[in-house]
Each structure stands twice: as structure tokens, then as C-alpha cells.
Coordinates of C-alpha atoms in Angstrom, one line a residue:
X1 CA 162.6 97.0 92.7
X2 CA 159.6 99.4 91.3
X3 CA 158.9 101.1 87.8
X4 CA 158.3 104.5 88.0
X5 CA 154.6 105.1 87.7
X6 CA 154.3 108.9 87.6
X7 CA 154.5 110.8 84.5
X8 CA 155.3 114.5 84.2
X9 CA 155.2 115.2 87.6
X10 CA 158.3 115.5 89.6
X11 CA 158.8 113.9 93.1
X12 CA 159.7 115.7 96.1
X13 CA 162.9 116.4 96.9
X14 CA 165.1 114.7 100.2
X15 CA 162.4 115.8 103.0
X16 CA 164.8 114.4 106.4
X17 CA 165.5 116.5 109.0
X18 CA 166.6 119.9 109.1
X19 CA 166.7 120.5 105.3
X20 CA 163.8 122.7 104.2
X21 CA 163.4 122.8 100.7
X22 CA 162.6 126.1 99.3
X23 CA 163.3 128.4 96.0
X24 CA 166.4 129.6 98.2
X25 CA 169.7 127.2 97.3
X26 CA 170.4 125.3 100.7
X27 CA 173.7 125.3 102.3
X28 CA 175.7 122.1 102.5
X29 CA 177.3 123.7 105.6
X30 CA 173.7 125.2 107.3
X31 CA 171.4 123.2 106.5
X32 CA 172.7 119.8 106.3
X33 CA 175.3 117.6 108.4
X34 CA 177.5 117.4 105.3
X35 CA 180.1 118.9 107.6
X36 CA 180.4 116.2 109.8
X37 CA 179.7 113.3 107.0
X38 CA 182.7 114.7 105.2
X39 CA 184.9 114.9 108.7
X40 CA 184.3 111.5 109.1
X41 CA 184.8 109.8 105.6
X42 CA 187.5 111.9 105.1
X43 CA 190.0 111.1 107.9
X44 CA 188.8 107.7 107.6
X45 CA 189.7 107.4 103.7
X46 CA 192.5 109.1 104.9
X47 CA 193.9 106.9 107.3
X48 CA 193.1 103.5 105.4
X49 CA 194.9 105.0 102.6
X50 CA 198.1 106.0 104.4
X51 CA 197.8 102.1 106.3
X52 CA 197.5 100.7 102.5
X53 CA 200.4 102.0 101.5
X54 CA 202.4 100.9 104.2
X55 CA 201.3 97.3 105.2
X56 CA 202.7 95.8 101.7
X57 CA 206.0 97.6 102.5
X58 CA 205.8 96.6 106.4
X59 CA 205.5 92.5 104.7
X60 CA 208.5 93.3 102.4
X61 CA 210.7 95.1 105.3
X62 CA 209.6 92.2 107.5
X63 CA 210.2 89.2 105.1
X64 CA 212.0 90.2 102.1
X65 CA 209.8 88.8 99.9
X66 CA 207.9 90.7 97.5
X67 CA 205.8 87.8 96.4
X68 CA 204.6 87.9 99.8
X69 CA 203.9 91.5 99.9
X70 CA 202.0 91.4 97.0
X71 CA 199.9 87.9 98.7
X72 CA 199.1 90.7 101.8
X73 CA 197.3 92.8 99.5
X74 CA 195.8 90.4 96.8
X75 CA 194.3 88.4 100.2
X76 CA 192.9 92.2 101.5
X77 CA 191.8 92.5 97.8
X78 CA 189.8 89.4 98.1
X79 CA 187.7 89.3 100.9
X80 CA 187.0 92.9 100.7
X81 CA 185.5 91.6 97.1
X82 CA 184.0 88.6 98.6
X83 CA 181.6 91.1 101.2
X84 CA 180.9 93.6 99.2
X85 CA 177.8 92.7 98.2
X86 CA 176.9 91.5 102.0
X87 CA 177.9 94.6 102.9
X88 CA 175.6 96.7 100.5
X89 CA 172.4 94.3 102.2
X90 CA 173.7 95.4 105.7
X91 CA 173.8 99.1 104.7
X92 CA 170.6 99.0 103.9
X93 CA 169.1 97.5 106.6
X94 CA 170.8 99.0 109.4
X95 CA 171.7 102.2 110.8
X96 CA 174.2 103.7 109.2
X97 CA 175.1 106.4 111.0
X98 CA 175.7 103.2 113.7
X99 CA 177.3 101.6 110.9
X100 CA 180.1 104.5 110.4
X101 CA 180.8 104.5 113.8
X102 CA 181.5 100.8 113.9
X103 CA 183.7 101.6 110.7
X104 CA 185.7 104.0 112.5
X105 CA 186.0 102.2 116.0
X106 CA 186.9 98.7 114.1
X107 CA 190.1 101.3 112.5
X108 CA 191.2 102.8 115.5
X109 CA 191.4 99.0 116.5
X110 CA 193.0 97.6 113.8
X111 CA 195.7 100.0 112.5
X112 CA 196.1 101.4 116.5
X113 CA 196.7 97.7 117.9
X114 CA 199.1 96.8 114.9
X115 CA 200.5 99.9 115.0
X116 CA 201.6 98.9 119.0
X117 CA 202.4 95.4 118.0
X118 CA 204.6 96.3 115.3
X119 CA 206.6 99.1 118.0
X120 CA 207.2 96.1 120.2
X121 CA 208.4 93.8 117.5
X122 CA 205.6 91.1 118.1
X123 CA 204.3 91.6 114.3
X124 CA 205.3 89.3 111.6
X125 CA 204.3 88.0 108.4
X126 CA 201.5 85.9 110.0
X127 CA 200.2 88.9 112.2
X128 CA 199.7 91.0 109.4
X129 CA 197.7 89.0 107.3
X130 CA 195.4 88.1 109.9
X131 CA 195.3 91.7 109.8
X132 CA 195.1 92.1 106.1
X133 CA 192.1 89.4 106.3
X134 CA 190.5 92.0 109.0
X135 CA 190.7 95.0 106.7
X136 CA 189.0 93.1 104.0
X137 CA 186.2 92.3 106.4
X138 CA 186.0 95.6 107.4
X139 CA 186.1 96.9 104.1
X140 CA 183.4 94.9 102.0
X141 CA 181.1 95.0 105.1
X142 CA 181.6 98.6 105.9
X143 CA 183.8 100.5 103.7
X144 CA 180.4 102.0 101.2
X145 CA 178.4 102.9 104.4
X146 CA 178.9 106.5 104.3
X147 CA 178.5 106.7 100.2
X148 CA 175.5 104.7 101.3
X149 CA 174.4 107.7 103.6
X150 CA 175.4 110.9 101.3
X151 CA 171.8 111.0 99.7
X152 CA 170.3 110.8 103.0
X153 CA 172.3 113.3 104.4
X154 CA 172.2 116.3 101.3
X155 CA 169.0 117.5 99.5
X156 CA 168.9 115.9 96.4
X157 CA 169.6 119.4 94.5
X158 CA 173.0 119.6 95.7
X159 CA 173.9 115.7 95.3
X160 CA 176.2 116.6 92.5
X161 CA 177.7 119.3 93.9
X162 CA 178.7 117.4 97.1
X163 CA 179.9 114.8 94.7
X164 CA 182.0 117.2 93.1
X165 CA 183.5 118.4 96.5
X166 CA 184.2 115.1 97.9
X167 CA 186.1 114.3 94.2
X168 CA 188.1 117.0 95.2
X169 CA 189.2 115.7 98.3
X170 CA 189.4 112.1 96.6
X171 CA 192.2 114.5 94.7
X172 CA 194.4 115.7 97.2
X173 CA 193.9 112.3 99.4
X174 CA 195.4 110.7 96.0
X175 CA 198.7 113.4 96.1
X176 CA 199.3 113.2 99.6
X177 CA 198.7 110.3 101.5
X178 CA 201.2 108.2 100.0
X179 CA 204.2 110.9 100.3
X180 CA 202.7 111.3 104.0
X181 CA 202.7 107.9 104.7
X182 CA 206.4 107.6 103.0
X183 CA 207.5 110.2 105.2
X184 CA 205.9 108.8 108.6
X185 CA 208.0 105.1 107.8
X186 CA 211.2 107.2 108.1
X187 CA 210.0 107.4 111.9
X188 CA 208.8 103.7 112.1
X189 CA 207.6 100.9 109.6
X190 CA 204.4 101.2 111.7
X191 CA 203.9 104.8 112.2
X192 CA 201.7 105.2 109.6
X193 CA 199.0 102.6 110.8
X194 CA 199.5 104.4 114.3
X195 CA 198.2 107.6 112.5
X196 CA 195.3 105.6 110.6
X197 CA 194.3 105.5 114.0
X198 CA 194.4 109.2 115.2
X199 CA 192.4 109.5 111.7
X200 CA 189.8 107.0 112.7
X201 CA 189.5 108.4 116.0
X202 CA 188.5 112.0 114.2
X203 CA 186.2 110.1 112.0
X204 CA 184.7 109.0 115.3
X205 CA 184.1 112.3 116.2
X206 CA 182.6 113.5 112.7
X207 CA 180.4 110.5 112.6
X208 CA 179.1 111.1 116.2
X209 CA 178.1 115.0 115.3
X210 CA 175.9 113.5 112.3
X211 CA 171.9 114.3 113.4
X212 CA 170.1 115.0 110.4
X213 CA 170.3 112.2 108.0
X214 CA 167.8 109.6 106.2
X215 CA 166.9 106.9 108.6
X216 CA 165.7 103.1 108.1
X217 CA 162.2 103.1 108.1
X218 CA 161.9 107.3 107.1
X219 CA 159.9 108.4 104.1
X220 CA 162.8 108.3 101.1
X221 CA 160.7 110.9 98.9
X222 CA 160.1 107.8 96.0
X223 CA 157.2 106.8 98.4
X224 CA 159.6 104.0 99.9
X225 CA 159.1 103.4 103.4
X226 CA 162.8 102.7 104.0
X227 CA 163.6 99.2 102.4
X228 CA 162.5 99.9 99.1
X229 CA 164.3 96.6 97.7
X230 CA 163.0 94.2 100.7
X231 CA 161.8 91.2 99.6
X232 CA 158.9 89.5 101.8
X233 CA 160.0 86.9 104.1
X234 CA 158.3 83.5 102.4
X235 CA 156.3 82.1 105.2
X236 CA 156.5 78.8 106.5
X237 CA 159.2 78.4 103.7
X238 CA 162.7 76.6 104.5
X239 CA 166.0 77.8 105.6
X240 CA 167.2 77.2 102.3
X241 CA 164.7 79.0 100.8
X242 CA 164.9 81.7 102.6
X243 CA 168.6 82.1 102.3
X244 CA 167.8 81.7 98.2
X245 CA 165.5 84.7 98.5
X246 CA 168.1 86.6 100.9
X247 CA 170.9 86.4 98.3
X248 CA 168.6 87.4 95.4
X249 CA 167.5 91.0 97.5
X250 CA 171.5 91.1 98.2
X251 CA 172.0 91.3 94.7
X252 CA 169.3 93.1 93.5
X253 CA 171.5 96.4 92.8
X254 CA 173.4 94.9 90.4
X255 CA 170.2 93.5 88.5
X256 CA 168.8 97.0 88.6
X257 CA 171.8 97.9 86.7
X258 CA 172.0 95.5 84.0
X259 CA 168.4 94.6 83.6
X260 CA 167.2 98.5 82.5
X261 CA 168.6 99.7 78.7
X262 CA 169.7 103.4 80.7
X263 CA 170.9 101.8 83.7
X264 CA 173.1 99.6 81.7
X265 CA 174.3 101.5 79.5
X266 CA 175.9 103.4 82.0
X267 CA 177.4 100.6 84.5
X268 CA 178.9 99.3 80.6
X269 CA 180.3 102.6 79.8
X270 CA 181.8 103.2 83.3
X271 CA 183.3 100.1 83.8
X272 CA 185.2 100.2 80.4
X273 CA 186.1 103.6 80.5
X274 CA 187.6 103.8 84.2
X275 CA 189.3 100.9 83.9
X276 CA 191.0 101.4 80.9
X277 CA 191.8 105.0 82.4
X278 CA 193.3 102.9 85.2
X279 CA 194.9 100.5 83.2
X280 CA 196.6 103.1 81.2
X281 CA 198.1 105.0 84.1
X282 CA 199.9 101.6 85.3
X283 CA 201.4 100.6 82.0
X284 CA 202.4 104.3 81.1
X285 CA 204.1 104.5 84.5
X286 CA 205.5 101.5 83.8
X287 CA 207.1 102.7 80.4
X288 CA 208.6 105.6 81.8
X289 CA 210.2 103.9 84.8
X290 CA 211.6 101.9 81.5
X291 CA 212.2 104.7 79.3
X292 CA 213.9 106.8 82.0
X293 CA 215.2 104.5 84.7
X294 CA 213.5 106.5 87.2
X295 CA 210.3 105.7 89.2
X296 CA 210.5 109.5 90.4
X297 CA 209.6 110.3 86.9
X298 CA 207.2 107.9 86.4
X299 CA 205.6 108.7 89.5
X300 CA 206.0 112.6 88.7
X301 CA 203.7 112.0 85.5
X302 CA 200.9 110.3 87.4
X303 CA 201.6 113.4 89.6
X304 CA 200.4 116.0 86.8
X305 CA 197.6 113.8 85.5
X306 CA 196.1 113.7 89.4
X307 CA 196.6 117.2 89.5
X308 CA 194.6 117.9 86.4
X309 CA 191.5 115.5 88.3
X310 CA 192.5 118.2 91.5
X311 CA 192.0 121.1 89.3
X312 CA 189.0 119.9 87.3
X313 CA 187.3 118.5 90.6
X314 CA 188.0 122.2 92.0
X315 CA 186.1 123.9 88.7
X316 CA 183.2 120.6 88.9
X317 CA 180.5 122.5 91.2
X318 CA 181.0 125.9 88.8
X319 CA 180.6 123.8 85.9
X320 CA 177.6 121.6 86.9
X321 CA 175.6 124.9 87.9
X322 CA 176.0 126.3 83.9
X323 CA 176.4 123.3 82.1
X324 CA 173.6 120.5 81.0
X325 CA 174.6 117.2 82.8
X326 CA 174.3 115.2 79.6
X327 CA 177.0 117.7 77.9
X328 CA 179.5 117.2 81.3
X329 CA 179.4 113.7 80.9
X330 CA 179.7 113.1 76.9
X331 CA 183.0 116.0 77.2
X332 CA 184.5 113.9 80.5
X333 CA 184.1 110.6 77.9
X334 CA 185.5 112.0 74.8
X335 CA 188.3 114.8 76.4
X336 CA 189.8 111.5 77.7
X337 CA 189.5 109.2 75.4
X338 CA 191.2 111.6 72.6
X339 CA 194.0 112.6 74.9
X340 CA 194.5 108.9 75.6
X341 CA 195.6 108.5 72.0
X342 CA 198.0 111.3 72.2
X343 CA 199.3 109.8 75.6
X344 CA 199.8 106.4 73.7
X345 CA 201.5 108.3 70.5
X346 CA 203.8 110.8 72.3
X347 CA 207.2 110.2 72.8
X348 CA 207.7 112.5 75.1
X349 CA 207.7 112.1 78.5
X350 CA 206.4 115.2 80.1
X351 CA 204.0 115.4 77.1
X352 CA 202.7 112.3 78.4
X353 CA 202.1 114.4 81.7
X354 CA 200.6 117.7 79.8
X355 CA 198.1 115.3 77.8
X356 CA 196.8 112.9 81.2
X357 CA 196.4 116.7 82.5
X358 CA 194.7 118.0 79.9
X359 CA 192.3 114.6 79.6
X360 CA 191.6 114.6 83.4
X361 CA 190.0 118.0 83.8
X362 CA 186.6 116.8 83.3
X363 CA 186.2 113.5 84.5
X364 CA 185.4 114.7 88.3
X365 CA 182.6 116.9 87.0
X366 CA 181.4 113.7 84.7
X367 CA 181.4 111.2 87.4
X368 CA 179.8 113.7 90.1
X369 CA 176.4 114.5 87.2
X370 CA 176.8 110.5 86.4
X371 CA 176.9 109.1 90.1
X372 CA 174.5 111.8 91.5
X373 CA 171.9 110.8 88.5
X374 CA 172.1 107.7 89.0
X375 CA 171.9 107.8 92.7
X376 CA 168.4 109.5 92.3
X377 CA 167.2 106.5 90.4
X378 CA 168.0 104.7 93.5
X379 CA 165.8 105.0 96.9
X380 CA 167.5 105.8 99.9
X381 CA 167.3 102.7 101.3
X382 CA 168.6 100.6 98.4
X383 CA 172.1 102.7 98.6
X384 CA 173.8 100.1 99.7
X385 CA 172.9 97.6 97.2
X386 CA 173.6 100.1 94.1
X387 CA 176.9 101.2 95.6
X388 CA 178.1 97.6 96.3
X389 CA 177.0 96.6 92.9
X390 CA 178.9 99.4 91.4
X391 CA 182.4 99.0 93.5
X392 CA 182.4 95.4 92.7
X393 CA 181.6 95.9 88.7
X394 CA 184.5 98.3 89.3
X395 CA 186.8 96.2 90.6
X396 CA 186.2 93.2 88.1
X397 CA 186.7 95.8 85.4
X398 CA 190.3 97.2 86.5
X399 CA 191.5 93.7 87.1
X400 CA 190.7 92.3 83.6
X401 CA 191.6 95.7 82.0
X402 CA 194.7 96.1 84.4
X403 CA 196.0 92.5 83.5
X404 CA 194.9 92.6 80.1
X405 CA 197.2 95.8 79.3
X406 CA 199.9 94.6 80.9
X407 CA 199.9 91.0 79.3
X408 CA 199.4 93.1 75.7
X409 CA 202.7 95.4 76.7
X410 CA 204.5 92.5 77.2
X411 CA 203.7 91.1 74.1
X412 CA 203.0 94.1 71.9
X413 CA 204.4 96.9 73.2
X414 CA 203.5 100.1 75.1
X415 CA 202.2 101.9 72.4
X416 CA 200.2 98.8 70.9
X417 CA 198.6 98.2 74.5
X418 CA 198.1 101.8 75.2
X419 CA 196.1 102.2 71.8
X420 CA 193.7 99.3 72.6
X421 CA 192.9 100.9 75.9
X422 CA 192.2 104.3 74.7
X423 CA 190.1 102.4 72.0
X424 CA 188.3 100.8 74.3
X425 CA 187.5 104.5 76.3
X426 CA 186.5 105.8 72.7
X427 CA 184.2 102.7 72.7
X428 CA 183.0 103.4 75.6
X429 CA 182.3 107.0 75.1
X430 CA 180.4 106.2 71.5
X431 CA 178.0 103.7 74.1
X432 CA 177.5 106.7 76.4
X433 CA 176.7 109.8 73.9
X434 CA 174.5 107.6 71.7
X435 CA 172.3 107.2 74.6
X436 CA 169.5 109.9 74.0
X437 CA 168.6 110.0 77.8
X438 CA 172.0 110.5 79.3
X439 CA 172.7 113.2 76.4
X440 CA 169.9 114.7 77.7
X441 CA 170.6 114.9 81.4
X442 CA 169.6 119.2 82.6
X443 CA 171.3 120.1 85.4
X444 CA 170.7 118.7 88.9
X445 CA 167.8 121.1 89.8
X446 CA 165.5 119.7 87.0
X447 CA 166.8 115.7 87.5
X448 CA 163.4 114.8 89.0
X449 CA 161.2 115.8 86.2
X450 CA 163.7 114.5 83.7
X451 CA 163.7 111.1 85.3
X452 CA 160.0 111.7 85.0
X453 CA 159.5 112.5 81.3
X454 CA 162.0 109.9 80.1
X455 CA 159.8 107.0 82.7
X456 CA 163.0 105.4 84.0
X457 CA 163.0 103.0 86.3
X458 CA 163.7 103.5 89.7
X459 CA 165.0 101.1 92.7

């Protein structure tokens, strides 16, 4: 980790291959391999998800038990938690256009060979959670690798913007892969993880076309010669010792974030205010499968609140381009956190729908300003270590906010445990617009000298 040591000057921008940075706007499409980045992550996210929703319901078809279902998963859960932050160090220090590929052909594996197992009857409950133990593997080593790559592969400049397209997607992947991969069981339990593997086998293909990206050991533009967060080796030291030191740079991202005032004010903010978002969507899904008797309703109102996150991730790049980032992110925060109120006082059920909408519109164009920002802060070769630091603050924060709001309904009530969540994303969003630096975030072309003027710390 380094202090900035410039002031006033701003750095220059991403200077790897092929992207020439000029007054002209760059294409994402001419200049850059974002084309093939987003090929590949896409039908990968795409496949995993469709395989995610079917192996609990493979365990439940095959023994009955949801209890055991539910084991399948929290085991997956687990060990993808228990590598993640192995996996941000690996990132880092390897390839990782290497490192994708390896993601993709360890898929076609997986979900192709269980897919084939499954047709011939030879997968049972013990089968797939060896397999579940696999996918966690392959997720906490590998799964951030090609977040991990996106700054290396897009001109700074446009980091938001990409963010905002690949939200979009996130969208659509979130409405469809579940009804796709419903619709593929009605052909076979295991079809779906057959087609996780035709979707690994195009992210193959996207990963392979991928020339032009940031490489370990290439100049990252922060004057980082590739491992900004490397810690010397301690010579003549011991094993131990050396292990001791290993684990400290494998953590490092997450010290980044809670060690600076800026940095930490935003990990705080984001990990209360998504996973209460979260946490609110599961226990008001769960009151209208009780209120109606229907979990097509229930499901129907998650339905319209991911549309409005479709819709607002569609509008993101036209609103980062006029709007200051500081302004995106404080309306994301409070648009939510005020229609979370409504959503825990209306009675109505649609209404609940129409305010989730309503709420959702801005939060793609407030996490793409937010994440790009704070991906700037962070050298190119430290992407790992920030983005496994990130998923596994997020993940801590939707299983105590998740479990918390369900404990309080049980106890209190829906409306009781709906207000305390939308309390705590009004908390969160007071922590994030009394920060005078993030309220003062321009817009994406002017990030560098920002970062500049207000001598944050970079990583």
C-alpha cells in the first residue's frame, strides 16, 4: 500500500495496449477488448447462475430433503467464503487472462461431467456435494478474476460506463436465468448444468479473443510496476514467517478499506445499505407469499423491483455523462432508503412492487460512479485483493442482515423488521452524503485530479 504523493497533478490514464488516449471519447467496442471480456464473463455468470439454481433442487428431487438442499448450498457458500481472499492474492499475481480461461474450462468440467452423470443416473446426494465443494473452490479462487481484469482491460474514463453496462446485464441475468433454468428441468433435472457448460465453453471463446489488457509486471499508470501491494520476501526468514507475511499482503485489500476515513466510509455505507436492500427483498417476499398464498406473486414483486435496477442500469451511462458522481451516488442512497419506508408501510401488494421500482432506478448508476471510483484508488495489480475484500464484506453483511430480518419478522413482524432495515439504509445513506469527498465526486473524466486535490490514498 502507498499514499498518494502528487498534488494537483492528475495521473495518466490506463496506457495498455491498443487504447490511445486522446481528447476523442474511446470506443468500448474499437478500441478496447471489452467485447470479448463481456462474452466471456457474461455466459460464464450466466451459466453458474442457471447451475445455482438447479443443483439445490437436483439435492431435493434426489433426496427429499430440503434440509439437505439447503446443506448443498450453505457448504458451496462456505468454501467459496473461505478462498476468497486466496483467490484475490492469486489474481494478482497471475495472469488473468490465464486465469479466466482456467475459470471457464474448470465449468465446462464441472457442470458438463455432472450434467452426464446425472443423465445416466450415477449422481446422488454424495456426488453433488463433492461437486458443490468444487464450485466453491472454483468460485473463491477464480470467480472475481475477470472484475479483477475490467480496469486493465477499459481506459479508466469509461470504467463507469462499462460498469454501468455490465449492471445491465447483471439485470437481465437476474430475470432470466432462473425462468430459463426452470424451463430447461422440465427436459431433465440436469439439463440446466449441461447448458452451464455450452455457456462456459462460449466464455472460453470470449476469454481466448482477449489481447489488449493490463498484464503482471506492465506499467499500471499509478507508477506500480505490476504488484503494487507485494510485500518483500523476508530473507533468510522462516516458513512461518514467511507464511505470516503471505497472509498479511492477502489481506491487505481489506486493510486499505477500513484503515483510510474515505475508503471506509464507503465499504460501511455499502455493506449496510446493500444488505439491508437484500434483506428487505427476502422478508417482503416472504410476506406476500403469506399475505397472498402465492409465491408467483411474491416472486412477481421482486419481478418489478429488478426491472426497475433493468431500466435504471439501461439510463446509468446517460446519467453518469451529465450528472456529478457525488450527486448519483447520494440520490441512489436516499431514493432507496425513502421508498424502503413506503415498501415497509404499504399494504398493498403491488404498491410494494411500484415503490421497489421506483427505489431501484438509481442504484446501478450509484454502484457503477461508487465501484469505478473506488477502483481508481486501487492499482491494477491490487484488483484482486480490493475485489475479494469487497465480495467477502458483502457477504458477511447480507448474512447478518438477512438473518437478522428474518429473526426480527418472526418476532416483531413484517412491518417492524422491514422498518429497521430501511433505517438502517437511511443510516447508511446519512454516513455516505456527510462525506465531503464522495459528495464531491465530478464525473469520471475528472476522477484523477479529484483524487488528486482531495490526497487520498491509493493501493
Amino acid at each position: 500500500m502507498k499514499q498518494s504523493s502528487h498534488s494537483g497533478a492528475s495521473l495518466p490514464e490506463n496506457d495498455h495496449a491498443g487504447i490511445v488516449a486522446d481528447d476523442a471519447r474511446p470506443s468500448l467496442w474499437k478500441t478496447t477488448d471489452y467485447g470479448p471480456w463481456l462474452v466471456a464473463d457474461t455466459s460464464g455468470t450466466l451459466g453458474a447462475s442457471m447451475a445455482g439454481f438447479a443443483i439445490p433442487l437436483i439435492v431435493l428431487a434426489v433426496t427429499g430433503s430440503a434440509a439437505q438442499a439447503s446443506l448443498v448450498s450453505a457448504v458451496q457458500s462456505c468454501v467459496s467464503a473461505a478462498t476468497n481472499i486466496p483467490g484475490g492474492l492469486l489474481q494478482d499475481r497471475c495472469d488473468r487472462r490465464m486465469l479466466l480461461l482456467i475459470w471457464s474450462a474448470t465449468g465446462v468440467l464441472l457442470f458438463g461431467g455432472a450434467g452426464l452423470l446425472g443423465r445416466m443416473g450415477w449422481l446422488g446426494v454424495a456426488g453433488l456435494m463433492v461437486l458443490a465443494i468444487l464450485l466453491g473452490l472454483r468460485s473463491g479462487l477464480l470467480g472475481n478474476t475477470s472484475n479483477a481484469m475490467l480496469r486493465g482491460v477499459v481506459p479508466d474514463r469509461e470504467l463507469a460506463r462499462a460498469m454501468s453496462l455490465n449492471s445491465a446485464r447483471d439485470a437481465v441475468i437476474n430475470l432470466a436465468s432462473d425462468p430459463i433454468s426452470g424451463m430447461l428441468m422440465h427436459m431433465g433435472n440436469t439439463v440446466p448444468l449441461l447448458s452451464g457448460a455450452v455457456m462456459n465453453v462460449i466464455s472460453m471463446i470470449g476469454a481466448w479473443r482477449i489481447r489488449r489488457y493490463w498484464k503482471v509486471g506492465d506499467d499500471d499508470g499509478n507508477g506500480d510496476g505490476g504488484d503494487g501491494g507485494r510485500h518483500g520476501g523476508p530473507s533468510g526468514s522462516t516458513v512461518r514467517k514467511e507464511m505470516e507475511i503471505g497472509w498479511r499482503v492477502a489481506f491487505s485489500g481489506m486493510e486499505w478499506l477500513f484503515r483510510w476515513p474515505f475508503q471506509r466510509c464507503v465499504i460501511i455505507a455499502s455493506m449496510a445499505f446493500n444488505g439491508s436492500i437484500n434483506a428487505l427483498l427476502l422478508i417482503t417476499q416472504m410476506q406476500v407469499t403469506r399475505q397472498t398464498g402465492s409465491t408467483f406473486v411474491a416472486a412477481m414483486v421482486g419481478t418489478i423491483g429488478s426491472v426497475g435496477m433493468l431500466i435504471g442500469a439501461a439510463a446509468a451511462a446517460g446519467i453518469i455523462d451529465r450528472l456529478r458522481g457525488g450527486i448519483i451516488i447520494c440520490l441512489s442512497f436516499w431514493l432507496m432508503a425513502v421508498g424502503s419506508f413506503g415498501v415497509a408501510l404499504m399494504p398493498n401488494v403491488w404498491g410494494k412492487g411500484l415503490l421497489l421500482f421506483v427505489g431501484l432506478l438509481m442504484l446501478p448508476a450509484g454502484n457503477a460512479v461508487a465501484g469505478g471510483y473506488l477502483s481508481i484508488l486501487v492499482s491494477k495489480g491490487n484488483q484482486g485483493r480490493l475485489g475479494a475484500a469487497q465480495t467477502l464484506c458483502g457477504m458477511g453483511a447480507y448474512a447478518l442482515l438477512t438473518a437478522a430480518g428474518g429473526v426480527m419478522m418472526d418476532r416483531f413482524g413484517y412491518t417492524t423488521a422491514a422498518l429497521a432495515l430501511a433505517g438502517i439504509m437511511g443510516i447508511a445513506a446519512l454516513i455516505a452524503s456527510s462525506n465531503g469527498v464522495l459528495r464531491s465526486i465530478p464525473k469520471p473524466d475528472a476522477w484523477q485530479g479529484h483524487i488528486e486535490r482531495c490526497g487520498l490514498q491509493r493501493f
